[in-house]
Short mmCIF file of C-alpha atoms and ligand atoms in Angstrom, two decimals:
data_model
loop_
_atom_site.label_atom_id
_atom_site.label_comp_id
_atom_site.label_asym_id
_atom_site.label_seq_id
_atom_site.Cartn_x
_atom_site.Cartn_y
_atom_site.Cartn_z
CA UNK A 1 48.32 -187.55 -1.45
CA UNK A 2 50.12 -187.56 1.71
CA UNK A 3 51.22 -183.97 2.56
CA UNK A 4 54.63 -183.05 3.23
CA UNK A 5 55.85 -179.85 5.05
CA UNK A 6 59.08 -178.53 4.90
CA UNK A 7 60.22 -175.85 7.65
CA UNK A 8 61.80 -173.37 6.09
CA UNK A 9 63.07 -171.43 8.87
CA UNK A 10 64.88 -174.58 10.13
CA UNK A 11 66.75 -175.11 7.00
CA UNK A 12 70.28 -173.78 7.00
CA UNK A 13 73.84 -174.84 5.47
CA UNK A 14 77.11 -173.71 6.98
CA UNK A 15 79.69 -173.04 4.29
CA UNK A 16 83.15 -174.09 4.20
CA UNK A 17 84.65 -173.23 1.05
CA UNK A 18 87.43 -171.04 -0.17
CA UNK A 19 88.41 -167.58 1.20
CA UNK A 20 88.10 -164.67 -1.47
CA UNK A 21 90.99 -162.10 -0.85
CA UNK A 22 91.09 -158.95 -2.16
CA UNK A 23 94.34 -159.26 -2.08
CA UNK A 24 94.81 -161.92 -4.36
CA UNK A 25 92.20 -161.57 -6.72
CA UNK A 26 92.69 -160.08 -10.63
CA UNK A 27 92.41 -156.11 -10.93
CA UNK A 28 89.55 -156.95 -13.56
CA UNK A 29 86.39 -159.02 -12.60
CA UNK A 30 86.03 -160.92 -15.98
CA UNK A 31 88.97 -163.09 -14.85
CA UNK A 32 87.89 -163.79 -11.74
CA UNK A 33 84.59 -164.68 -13.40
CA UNK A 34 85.79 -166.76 -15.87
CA UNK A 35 88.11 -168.93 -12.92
CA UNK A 36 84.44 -168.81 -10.94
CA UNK A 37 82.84 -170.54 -13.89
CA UNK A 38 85.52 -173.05 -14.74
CA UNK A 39 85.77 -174.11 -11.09
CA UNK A 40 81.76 -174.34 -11.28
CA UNK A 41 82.15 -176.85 -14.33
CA UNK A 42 84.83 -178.59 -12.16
CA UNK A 43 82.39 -179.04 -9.18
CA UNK A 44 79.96 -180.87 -11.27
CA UNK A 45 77.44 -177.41 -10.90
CA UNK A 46 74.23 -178.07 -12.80
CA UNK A 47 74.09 -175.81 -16.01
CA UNK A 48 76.77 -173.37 -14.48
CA UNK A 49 75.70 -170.84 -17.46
CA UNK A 50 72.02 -170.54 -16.04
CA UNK A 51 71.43 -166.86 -14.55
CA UNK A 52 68.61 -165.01 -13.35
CA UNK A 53 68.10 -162.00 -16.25
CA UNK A 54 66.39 -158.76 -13.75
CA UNK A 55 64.65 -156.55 -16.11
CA UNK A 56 62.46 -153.61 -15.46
CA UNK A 57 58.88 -153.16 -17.08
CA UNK A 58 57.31 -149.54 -17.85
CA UNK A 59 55.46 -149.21 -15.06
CA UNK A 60 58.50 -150.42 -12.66
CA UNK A 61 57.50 -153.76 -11.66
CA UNK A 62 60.92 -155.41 -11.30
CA UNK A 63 61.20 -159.01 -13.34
CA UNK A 64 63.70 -161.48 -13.24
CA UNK A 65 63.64 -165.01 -15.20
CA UNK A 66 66.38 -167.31 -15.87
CA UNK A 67 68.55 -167.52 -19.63
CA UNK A 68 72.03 -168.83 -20.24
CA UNK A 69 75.55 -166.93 -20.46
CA UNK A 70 76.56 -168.19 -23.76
CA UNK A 71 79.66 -165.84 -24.46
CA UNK A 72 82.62 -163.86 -22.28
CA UNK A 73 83.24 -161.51 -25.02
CA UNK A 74 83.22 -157.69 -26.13
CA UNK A 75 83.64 -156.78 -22.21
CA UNK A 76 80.45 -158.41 -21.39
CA UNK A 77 78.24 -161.55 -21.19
CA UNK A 78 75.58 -162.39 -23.82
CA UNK A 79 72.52 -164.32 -24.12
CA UNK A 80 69.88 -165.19 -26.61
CA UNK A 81 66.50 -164.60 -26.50
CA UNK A 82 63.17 -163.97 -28.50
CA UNK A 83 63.38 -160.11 -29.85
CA UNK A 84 59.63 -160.23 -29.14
CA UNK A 85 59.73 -161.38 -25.84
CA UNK A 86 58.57 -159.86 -23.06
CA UNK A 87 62.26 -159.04 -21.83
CA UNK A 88 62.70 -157.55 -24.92
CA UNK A 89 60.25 -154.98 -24.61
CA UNK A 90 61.50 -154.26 -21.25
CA UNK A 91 65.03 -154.13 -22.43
CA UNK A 92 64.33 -151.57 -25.32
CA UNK A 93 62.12 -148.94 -22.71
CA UNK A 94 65.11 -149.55 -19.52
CA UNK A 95 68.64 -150.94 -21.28
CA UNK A 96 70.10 -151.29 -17.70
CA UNK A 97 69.81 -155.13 -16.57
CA UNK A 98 71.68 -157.62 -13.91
CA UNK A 99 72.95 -160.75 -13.94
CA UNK A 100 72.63 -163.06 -10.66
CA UNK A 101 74.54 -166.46 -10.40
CA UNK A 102 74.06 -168.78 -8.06
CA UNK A 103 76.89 -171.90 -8.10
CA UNK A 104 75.39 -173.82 -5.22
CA UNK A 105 78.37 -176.63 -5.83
CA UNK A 106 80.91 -173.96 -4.61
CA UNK A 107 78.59 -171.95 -2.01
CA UNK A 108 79.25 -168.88 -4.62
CA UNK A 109 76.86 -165.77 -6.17
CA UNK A 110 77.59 -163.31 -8.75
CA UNK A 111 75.44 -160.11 -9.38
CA UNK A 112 76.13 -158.62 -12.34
CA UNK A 113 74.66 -155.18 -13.47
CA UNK A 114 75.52 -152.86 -16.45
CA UNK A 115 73.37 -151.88 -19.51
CA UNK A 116 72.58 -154.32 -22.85
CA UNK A 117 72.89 -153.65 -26.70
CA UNK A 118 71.68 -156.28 -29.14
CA UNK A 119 73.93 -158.27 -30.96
CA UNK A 120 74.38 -157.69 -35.06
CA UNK A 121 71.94 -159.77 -36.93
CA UNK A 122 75.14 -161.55 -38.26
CA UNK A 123 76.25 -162.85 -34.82
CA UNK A 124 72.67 -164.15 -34.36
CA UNK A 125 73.13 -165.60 -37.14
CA UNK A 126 76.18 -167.58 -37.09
CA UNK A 127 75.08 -168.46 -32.84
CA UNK A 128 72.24 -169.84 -34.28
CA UNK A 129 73.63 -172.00 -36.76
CA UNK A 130 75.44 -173.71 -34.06
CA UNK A 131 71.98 -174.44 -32.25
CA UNK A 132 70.99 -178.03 -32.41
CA UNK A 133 68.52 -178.21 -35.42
CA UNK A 134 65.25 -179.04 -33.16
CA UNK A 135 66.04 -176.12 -30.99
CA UNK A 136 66.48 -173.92 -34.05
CA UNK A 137 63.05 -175.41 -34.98
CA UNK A 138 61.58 -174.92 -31.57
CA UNK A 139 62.90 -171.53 -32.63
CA UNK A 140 60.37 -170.97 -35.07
CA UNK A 141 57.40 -172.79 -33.45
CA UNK A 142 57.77 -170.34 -30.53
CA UNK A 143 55.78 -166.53 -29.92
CA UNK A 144 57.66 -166.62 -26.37
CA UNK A 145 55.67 -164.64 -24.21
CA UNK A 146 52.37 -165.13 -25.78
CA UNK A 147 49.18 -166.75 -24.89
CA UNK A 148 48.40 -169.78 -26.38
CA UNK A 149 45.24 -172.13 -26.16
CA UNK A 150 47.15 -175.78 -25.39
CA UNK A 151 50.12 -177.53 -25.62
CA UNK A 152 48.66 -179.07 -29.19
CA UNK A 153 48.87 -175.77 -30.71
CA UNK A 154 52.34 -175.28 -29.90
CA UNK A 155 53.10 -178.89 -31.33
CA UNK A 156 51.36 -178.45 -34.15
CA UNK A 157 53.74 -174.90 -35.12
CA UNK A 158 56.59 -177.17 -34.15
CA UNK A 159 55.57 -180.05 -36.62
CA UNK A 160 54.44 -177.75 -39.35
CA UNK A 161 57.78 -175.97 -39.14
CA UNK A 162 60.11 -179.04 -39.17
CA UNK A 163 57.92 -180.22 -42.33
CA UNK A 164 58.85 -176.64 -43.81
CA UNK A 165 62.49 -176.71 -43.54
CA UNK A 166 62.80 -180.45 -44.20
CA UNK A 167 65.81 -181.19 -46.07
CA UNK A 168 67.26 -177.35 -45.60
CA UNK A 169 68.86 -175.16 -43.68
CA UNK A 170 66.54 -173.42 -40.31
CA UNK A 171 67.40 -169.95 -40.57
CA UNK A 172 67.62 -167.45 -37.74
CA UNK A 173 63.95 -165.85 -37.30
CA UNK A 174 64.52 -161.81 -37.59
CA UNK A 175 62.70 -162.18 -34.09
CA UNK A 176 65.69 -164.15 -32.68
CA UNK A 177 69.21 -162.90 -31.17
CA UNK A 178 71.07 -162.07 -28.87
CA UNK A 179 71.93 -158.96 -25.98
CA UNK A 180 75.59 -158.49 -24.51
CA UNK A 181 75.52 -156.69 -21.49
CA UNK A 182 78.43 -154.46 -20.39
CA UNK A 183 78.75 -154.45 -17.01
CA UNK A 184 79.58 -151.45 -15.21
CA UNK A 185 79.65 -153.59 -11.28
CA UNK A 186 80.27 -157.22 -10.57
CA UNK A 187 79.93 -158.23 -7.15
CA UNK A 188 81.38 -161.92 -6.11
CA UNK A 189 79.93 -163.59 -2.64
CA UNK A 190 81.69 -166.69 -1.27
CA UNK A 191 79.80 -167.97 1.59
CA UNK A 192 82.09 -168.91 4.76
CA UNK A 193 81.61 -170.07 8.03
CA UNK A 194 79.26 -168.22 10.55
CA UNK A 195 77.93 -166.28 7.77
CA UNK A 196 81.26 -164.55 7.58
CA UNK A 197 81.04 -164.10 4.20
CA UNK A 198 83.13 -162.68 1.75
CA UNK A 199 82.27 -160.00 -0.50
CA UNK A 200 84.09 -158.34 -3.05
CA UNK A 201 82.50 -155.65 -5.36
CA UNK A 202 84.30 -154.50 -8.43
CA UNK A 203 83.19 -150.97 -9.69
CA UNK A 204 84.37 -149.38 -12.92
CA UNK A 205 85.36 -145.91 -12.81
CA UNK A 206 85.84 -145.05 -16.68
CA UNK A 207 88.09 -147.73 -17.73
CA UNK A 208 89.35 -148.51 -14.02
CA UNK A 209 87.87 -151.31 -12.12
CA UNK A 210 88.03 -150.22 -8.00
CA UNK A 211 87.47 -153.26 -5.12
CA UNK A 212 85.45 -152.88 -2.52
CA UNK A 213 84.85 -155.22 0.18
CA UNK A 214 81.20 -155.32 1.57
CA UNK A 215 80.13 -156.84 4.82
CA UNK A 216 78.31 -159.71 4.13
C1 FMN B 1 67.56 -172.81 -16.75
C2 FMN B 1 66.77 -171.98 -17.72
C3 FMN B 1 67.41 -171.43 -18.81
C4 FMN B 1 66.71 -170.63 -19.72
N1 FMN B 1 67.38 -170.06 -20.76
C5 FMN B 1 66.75 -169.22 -21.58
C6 FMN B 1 67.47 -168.51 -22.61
O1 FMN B 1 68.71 -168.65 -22.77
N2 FMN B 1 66.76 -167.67 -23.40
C7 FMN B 1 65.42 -167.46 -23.26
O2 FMN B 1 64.84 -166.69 -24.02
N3 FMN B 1 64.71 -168.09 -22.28
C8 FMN B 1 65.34 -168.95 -21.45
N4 FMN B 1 64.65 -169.58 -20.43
C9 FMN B 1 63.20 -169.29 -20.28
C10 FMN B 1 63.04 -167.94 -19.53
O3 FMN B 1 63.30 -168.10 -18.15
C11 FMN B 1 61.64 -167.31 -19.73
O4 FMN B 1 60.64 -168.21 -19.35
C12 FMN B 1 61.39 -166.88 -21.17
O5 FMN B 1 62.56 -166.37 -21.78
C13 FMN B 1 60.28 -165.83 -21.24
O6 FMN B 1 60.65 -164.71 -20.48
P1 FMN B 1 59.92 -163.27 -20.66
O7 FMN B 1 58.45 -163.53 -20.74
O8 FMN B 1 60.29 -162.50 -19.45
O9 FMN B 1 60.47 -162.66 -21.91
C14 FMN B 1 65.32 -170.39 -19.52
C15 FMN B 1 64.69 -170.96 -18.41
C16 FMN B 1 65.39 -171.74 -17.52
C17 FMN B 1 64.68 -172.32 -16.33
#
């Protein structure tokens, strides 16, 4: 195979979108955020919702993988996950968490940090039921975050489960739910020209949200 090489330090984009202005923006970051995402949706952004989940483990080694904002709600953002995960191990020993955005369509980040609390077994419950059934399935067949010996094996849970619940209802595994995290800062970066960017970070101060601009 012929080998190709990409240089790295040669590759750089000069943004021209929108200016952010702090003094135009809402006095609360969640609608900002939610005008961020629609306008994501609107510039054809591959899965807008995707978002880099930063976790800590016990022994401090920072962690970061990618799940999907599937609710604006409660004063936070939730996701759904495996309650056996490793996340969720990490999550239970350190609640605090961030959320990091990247909406390449609009040359936009948001970092989101705050602390999570699970969701009731009844909202995992009724999210679930709204899953397509082969994810719900794929649900079942799934000890996220554990070894396994091949691919085969993890067919083979899928299969037996789908023969299992043939003709019923999948219910939500007690090992599957959700986290809403409330944040406590939300930073939003829109890249301009000449790396002039704009930042604005939103900190709350009990229920007040102060603005900050940061140099980028
Ligand atoms: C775009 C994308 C979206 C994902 N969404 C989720 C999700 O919503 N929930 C989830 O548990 N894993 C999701 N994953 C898989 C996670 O990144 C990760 O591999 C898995 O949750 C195990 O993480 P852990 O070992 O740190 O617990 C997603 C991966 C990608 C690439």
């Amino acid at each position: 195979m012929k080998r190709r090489i990409v240089n790295l330090k040669k590759l750089r984009t000069d943004y021209k979108a929108d200016l952010l202005d702090e003094k135009s923006v809402p006095k609360e970051p969640f609608a900002l955020f939610r005008k961020w995402m629609h306008e994501a949706v609107l510039n054809h952004q591959h899965e807008p919702n995707a978002m880099c989940l930063s976790t800590f483990s016990k022994d401090g080694q920072p962690r970061g993988r990618m799940v999907l904002l599937k609710g604006i709600e409660k004063g936070g953002f939730t996701f759904y996950t495996n309650y056996e995960s490793h996340k969720a191990s990490e999550l239970e020993f350190n609640h605090k968490a961030a959320l990091t955005f990247y909406w390449q369509a609009c040359a936009r980040q948001v970092r989101i940090e705050g602390a999570v609390q699970k969701l009731s077994r009844k909202e995992n419950a009724a999210y679930f039921a709204s899953r397509p059934r082969l994810s719900q399935i794929g649900a079942w067949a799934s000890h996220q975050s554990t070894a396994i010996k091949s691919r085969e094996e993890l067919e083979d849970w899928f299969a037996f489960y789908k023969e299992k619940f043939k003709g019923k209802k999948v219910p939500c595994p007690v090992y599957w739910g959700g986290y809403l995290l409330i944040p406590d800062q939300i930073e939003f970066w829109q890249g301009r020209m000449s790396r002039l960017h704009d930042r604005l970070f939103y900190k709350r101060n009990n229920k007040i949200w102060e603005i900050q601009r940061l140099s980028p």
